[in-house]
One Martini backbone bead per residue (centre of mass of N, CA, C, O) as a GRO file, in nm:
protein
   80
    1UNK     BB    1   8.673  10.841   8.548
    2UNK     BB    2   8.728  11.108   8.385
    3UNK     BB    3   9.036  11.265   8.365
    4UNK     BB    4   8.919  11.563   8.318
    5UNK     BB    5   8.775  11.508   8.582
    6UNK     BB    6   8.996  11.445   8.761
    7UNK     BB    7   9.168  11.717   8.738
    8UNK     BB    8   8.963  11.905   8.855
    9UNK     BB    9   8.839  11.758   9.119
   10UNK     BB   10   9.163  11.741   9.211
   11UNK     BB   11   9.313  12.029   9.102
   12UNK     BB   12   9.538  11.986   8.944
   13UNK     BB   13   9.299  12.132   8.698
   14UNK     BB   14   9.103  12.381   8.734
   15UNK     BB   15   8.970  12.350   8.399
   16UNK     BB   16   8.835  12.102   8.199
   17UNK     BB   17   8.920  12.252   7.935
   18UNK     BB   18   9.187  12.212   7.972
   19UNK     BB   19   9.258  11.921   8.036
   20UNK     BB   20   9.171  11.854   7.775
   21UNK     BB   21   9.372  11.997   7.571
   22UNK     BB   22   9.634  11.886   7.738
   23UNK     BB   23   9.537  11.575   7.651
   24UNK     BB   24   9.570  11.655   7.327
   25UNK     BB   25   9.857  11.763   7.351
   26UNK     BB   26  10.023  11.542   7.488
   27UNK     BB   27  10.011  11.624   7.845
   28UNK     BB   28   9.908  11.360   7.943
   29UNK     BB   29  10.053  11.073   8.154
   30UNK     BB   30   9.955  10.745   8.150
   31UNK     BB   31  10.167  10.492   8.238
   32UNK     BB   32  10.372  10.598   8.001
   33UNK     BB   33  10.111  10.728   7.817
   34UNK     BB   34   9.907  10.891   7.631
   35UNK     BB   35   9.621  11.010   7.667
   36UNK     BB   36   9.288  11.104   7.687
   37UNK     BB   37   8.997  11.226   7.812
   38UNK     BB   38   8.850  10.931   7.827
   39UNK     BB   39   9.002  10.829   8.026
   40UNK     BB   40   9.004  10.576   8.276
   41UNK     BB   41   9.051  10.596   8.570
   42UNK     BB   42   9.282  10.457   8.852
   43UNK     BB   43   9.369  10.337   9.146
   44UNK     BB   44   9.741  10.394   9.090
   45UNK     BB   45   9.778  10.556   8.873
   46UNK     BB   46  10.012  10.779   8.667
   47UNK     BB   47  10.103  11.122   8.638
   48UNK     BB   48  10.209  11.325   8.392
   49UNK     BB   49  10.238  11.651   8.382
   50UNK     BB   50  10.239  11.922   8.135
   51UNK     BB   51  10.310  12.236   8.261
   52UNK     BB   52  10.492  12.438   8.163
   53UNK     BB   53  10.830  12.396   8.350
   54UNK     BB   54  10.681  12.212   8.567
   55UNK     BB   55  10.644  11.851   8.637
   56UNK     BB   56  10.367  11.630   8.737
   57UNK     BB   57  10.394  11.390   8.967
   58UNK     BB   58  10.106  11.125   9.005
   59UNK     BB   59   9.902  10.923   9.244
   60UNK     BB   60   9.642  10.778   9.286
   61UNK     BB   61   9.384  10.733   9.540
   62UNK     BB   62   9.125  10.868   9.466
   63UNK     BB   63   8.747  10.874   9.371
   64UNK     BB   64   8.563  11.177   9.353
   65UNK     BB   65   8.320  11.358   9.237
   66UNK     BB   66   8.333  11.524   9.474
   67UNK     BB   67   8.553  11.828   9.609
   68UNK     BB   68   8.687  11.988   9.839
   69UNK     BB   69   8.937  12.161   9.857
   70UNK     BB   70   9.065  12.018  10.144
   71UNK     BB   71   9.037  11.698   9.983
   72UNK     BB   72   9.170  11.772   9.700
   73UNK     BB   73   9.462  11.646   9.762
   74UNK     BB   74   9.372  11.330   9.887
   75UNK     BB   75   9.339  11.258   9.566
   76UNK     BB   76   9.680  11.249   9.569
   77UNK     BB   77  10.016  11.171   9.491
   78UNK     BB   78  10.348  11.307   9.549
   79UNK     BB   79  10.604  11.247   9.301
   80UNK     BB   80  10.937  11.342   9.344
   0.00000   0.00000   0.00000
């Protein structure tokens, strides 16, 4: 799954054109290195968003084309 596309579908960025802009402007890292919104995910790859004041690092965990509301948290884990 396309990253801009794993972003959205797991909310943890609201919207895809977002997300994309995101990867785009080299604010999103995966596994140490800046992404493009073309990036293949996979389960294990490590995610550093930089938005606002606050980075989130996140760990992949599962990869589904959609998700509710209450399973997107389900689809990575929150490290440090």
């Amino acid at each position: 799954m396309r990253l801009d596309k794993y972003l959205k579908v797991s909310r943890i960025i609201k919207r895809r054109t977002v997300a994309n802009e995101a990867c785009d402007a080299g604010r999103v890292i995966v596994n140490g290195k800046p992404a493009r919104a073309s990036y293949d995910v996979k389960v294990g790859d490590v995610l550093e968003i930089v938005l606002g004041t606050k980075p989130i690092k996140a760990e992949v965990i599962s990869i589904n084309e959609y998700a509710k509301k209450e399973d997107a948290p389900l689809m990575y884990k929150i490290l440090e």
